[in-house]
Short mmCIF file of C-alpha atoms in Angstrom, two decimals:
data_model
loop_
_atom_site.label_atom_id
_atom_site.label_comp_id
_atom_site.label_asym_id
_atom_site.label_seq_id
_atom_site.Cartn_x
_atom_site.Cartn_y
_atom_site.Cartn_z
CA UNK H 1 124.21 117.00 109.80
CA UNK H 2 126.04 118.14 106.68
CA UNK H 3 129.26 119.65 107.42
CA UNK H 4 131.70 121.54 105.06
CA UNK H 5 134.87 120.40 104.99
CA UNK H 6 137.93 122.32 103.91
CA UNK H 7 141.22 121.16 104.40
CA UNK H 8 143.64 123.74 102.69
CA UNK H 9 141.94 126.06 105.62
CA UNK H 10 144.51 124.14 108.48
CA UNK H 11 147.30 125.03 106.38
CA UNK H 12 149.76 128.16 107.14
CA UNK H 13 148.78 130.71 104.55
CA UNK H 14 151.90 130.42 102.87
CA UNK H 15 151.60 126.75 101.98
CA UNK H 16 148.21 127.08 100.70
CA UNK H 17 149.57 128.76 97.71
CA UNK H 18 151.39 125.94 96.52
CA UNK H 19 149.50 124.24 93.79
CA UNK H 20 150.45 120.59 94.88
CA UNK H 21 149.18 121.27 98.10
CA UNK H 22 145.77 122.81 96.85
CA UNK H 23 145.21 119.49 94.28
CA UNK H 24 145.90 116.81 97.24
CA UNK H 25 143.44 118.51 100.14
CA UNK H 26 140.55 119.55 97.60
CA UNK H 27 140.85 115.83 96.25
CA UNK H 28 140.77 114.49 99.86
CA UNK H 29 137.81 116.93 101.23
CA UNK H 30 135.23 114.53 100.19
CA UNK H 31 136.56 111.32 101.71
CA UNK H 32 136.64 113.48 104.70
CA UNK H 33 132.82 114.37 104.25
CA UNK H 34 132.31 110.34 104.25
CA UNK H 35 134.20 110.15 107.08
CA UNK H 36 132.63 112.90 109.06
CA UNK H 37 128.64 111.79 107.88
CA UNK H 38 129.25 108.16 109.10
CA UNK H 39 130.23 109.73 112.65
CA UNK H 40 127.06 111.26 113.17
CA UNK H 41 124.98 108.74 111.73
CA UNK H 42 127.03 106.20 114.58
CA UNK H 43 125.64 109.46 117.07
CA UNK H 44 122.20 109.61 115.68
CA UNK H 45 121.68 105.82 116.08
CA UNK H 46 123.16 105.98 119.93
CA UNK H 47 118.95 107.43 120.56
CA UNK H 48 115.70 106.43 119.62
CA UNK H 49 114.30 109.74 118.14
CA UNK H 50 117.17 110.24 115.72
CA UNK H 51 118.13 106.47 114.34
CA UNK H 52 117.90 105.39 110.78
CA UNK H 53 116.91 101.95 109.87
CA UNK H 54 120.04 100.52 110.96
CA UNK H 55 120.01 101.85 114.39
CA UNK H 56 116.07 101.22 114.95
CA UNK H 57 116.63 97.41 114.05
CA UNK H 58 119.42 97.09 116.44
CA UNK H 59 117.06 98.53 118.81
CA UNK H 60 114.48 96.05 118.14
CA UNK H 61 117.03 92.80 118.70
CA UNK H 62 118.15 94.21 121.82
CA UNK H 63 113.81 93.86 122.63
CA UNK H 64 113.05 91.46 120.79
CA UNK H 65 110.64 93.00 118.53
CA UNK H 66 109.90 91.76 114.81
CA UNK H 67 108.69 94.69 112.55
CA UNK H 68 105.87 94.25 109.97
CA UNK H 69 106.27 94.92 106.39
CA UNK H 70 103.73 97.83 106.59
CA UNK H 71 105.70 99.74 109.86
CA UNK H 72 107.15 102.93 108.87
CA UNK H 73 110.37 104.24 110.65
CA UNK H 74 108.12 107.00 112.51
CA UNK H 75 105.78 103.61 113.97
CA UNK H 76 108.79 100.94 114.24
CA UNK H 77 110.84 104.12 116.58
CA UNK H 78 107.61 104.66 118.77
CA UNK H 79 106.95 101.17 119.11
CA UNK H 80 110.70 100.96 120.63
CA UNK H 81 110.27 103.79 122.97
CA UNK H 82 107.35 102.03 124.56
CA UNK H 83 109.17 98.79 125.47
CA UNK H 84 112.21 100.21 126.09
CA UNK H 85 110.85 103.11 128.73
CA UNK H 86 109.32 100.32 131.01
CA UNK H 87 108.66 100.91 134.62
CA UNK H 88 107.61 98.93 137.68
CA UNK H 89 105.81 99.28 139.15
CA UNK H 90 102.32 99.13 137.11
CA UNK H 91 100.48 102.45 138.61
CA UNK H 92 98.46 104.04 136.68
CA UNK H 93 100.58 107.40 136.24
CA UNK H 94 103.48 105.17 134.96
CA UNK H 95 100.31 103.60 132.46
CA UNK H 96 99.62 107.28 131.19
CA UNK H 97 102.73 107.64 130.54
CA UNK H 98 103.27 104.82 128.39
CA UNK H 99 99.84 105.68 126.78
CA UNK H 100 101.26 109.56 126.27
CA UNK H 101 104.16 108.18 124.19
CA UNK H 102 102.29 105.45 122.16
CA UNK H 103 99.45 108.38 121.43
CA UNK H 104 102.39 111.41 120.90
CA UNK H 105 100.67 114.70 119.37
CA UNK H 106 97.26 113.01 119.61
CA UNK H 107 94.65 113.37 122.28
CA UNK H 108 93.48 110.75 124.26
CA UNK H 109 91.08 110.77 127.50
CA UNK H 110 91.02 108.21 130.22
CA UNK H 111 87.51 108.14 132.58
CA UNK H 112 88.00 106.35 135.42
CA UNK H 113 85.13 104.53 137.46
CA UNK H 114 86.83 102.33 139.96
CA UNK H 115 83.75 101.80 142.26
CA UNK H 116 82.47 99.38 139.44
CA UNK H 117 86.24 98.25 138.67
CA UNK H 118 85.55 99.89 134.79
CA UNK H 119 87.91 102.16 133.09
CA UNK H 120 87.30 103.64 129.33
CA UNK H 121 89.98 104.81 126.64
CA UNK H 122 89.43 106.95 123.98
CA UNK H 123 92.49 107.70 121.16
CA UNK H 124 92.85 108.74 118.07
CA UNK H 125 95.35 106.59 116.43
CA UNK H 126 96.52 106.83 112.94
CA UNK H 127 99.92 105.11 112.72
CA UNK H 128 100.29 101.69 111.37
CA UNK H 129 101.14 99.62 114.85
CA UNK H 130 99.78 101.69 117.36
CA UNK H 131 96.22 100.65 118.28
CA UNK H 132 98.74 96.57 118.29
CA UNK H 133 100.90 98.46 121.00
CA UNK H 134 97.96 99.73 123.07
CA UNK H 135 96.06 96.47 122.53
CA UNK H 136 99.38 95.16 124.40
CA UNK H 137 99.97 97.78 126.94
CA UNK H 138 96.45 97.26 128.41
CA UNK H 139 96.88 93.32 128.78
CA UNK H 140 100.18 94.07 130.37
CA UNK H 141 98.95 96.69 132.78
CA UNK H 142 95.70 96.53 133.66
CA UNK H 143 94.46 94.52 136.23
CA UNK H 144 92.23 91.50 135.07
CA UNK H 145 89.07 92.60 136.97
CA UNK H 146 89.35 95.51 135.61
CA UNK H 147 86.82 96.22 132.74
CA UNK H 148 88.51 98.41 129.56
CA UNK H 149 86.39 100.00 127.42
CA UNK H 150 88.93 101.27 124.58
CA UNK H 151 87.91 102.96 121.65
CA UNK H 152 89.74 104.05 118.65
CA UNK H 153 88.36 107.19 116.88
CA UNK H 154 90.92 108.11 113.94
CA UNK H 155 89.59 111.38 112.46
CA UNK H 156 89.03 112.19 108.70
CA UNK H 157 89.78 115.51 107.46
CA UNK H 158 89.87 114.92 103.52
CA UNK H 159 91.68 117.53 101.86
CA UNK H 160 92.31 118.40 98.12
CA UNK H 161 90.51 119.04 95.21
CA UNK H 162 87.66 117.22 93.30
CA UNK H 163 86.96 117.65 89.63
CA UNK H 164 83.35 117.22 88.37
CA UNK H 165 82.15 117.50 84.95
CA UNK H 166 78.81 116.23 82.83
CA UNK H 167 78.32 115.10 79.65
CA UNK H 168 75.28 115.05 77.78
CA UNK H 169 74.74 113.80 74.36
CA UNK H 170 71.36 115.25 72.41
CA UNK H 171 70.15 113.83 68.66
CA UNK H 172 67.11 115.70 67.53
CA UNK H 173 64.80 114.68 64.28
CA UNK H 174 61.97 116.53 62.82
CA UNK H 175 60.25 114.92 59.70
CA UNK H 176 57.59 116.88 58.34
CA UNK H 177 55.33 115.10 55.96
CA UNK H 178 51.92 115.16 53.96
CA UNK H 179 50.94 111.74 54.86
CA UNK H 180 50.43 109.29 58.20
CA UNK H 181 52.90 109.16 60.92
CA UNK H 182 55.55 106.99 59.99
CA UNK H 183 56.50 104.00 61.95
CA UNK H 184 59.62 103.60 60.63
CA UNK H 185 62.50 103.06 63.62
CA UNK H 186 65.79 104.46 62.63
CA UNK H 187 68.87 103.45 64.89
CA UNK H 188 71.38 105.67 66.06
CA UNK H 189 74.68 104.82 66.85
CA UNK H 190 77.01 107.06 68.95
CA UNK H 191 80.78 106.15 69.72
CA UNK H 192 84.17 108.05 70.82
CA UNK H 193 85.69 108.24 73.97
CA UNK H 194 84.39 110.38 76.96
CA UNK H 195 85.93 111.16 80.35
CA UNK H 196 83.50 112.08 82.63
CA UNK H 197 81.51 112.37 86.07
CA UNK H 198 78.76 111.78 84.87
CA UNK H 199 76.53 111.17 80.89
CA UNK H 200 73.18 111.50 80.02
CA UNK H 201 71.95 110.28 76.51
CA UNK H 202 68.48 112.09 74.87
CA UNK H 203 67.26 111.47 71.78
CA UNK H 204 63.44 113.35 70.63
CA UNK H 205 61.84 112.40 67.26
CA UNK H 206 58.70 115.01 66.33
CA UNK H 207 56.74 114.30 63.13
CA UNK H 208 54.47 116.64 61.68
CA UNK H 209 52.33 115.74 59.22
CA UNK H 210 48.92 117.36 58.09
CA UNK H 211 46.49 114.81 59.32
CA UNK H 212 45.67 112.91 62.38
CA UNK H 213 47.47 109.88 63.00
CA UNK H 214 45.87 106.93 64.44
#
C-alpha cells in the first residue's frame, strides 16, 4: 500500500512557515515512505495470499518445499497453502478441501463409487505445479485399495487475431508466328522477398501460328 507522507502537516501552523523547517521535513518525507513501504511488505509476508518472493520462500523452508525454475509466485503461494492447511484426519471432506484450494476458480467433479472401492477426478488445471500437487495429495490421502481415476482436462479458448494473406505470381507469353510451333524453352527467373500465408506460381505460354503443328 502506497501511503503519502507529509511531515510539515504534524507541525503547529505557525512553524510550518519557517523555511528551514519546510526544507528539512520535505527532504525527509521520502525516507519516511521507505520506512513506511518496508512495514507493510514485513505485514504482507506475515500471510500466504499477500507475500512477495521473500516471504513465499520463507514459507517454503519452514515446509520444506524446493520451487522449480518454471513456478510462478501465483503456483509457488498455492502450493504453500496446500501443505501448510493440513488436517488429520484423512476424510474425504478434509480431501475436498485440499482439492478446492489446489483447483481455486476452476471446476473440478469427484464421482464416487465405493461399492467397487473406485473413485474418479476430473480438473482443469492450468498452473505450472498443480496437476505435481494433486498427483501428491492423492498418494497421501487416498486409501491404497482405492482405485483413482484422475483426469486432467485444461481447456483451450484461443483468443486474438490471425492475419492471412496470398500471393500469387502470373507470367503470361503469346508469340504469334507464320511458321511451326516453336520448341524453344525460355527460363524465367523470379526473385524478391515475399511475406506471406500462402504463394502460388503460374506461368501460360500460347503460340499461334497459321498452320498445324505436329
Amino acid at each position: 500500500m502506497n501511503r503519502e507522507v507529509d511531515l510539515l502537516s504534524y507541525l503547529p501552523p505557525f512553524l510550518q512557515e519557517f523555511k528551514e523547517n519546510r526544507a528539512t521535513l520535505e527532504a525527509e518525507n521520502p525516507e519516511f515512505v521507505l520506512v513506511w513501504n518496508g512495514a507493510d511488505r514485513v505485514l504482507k509476508n506475515e500471510f500466504i495470499e499477500t507475500a512477495d518472493e521473500a516471504g513465499i520462500s520463507r514459507f517454503e523452508s519452514i515446509l520444506n518445499i524446493t520451487p522449480s525454475g518454471t513456478d510462478t509466485l501465483e503456483s509457488r503461494r498455492r502450493r504453500v497453502q496446500i501443505r501448510w492447511f493440513n488436517k488429520i484426519p484423512y476424510t474425504l471432506r478434509a480431501f475436498l478441501e485440499r482439492l478446492a484450494v489446489i483447483c481455486g476458480d476452476s471446476d473440478f467433479t469427484v464421482t464416487k463409487d465405493f461399492f467397487n472401492y473406485k473413485i474418479d477426478i476430473t480438473t482443469h488445471l492450468e498452473w505450472t505445479g498443480q496437476a505435481d500437487e494433486l498427483d501428491r495429495l492423492i498418494q497421501e490421502m487416498m486409501p491404497c485399495n482405492m482405485l483413482v481415476v484422475s483426469i486432467n482436462k485444461v481447456p483451450c479458448r484461443p483468443s486474438g487475431s490471425i492475419y492471412t494473406a496470398g500471393t500469387i505470381c502470373f507470367v503470361e507469353q503469346i508469340g504469334i508466328a507464320d511458321g511451326g510451333i516453336t520448341t524453344e524453352v525460355e527460363v524465367y527467373k523470379m526473385d524478391g522477398t515475399c511475406h506471406a500465408a500462402g504463394g502460388f506460381g503460374h506461368r501460360e505460354q500460347i503460340n499461334i501460328t497459321d498452320e498445324a503443328g505436329e
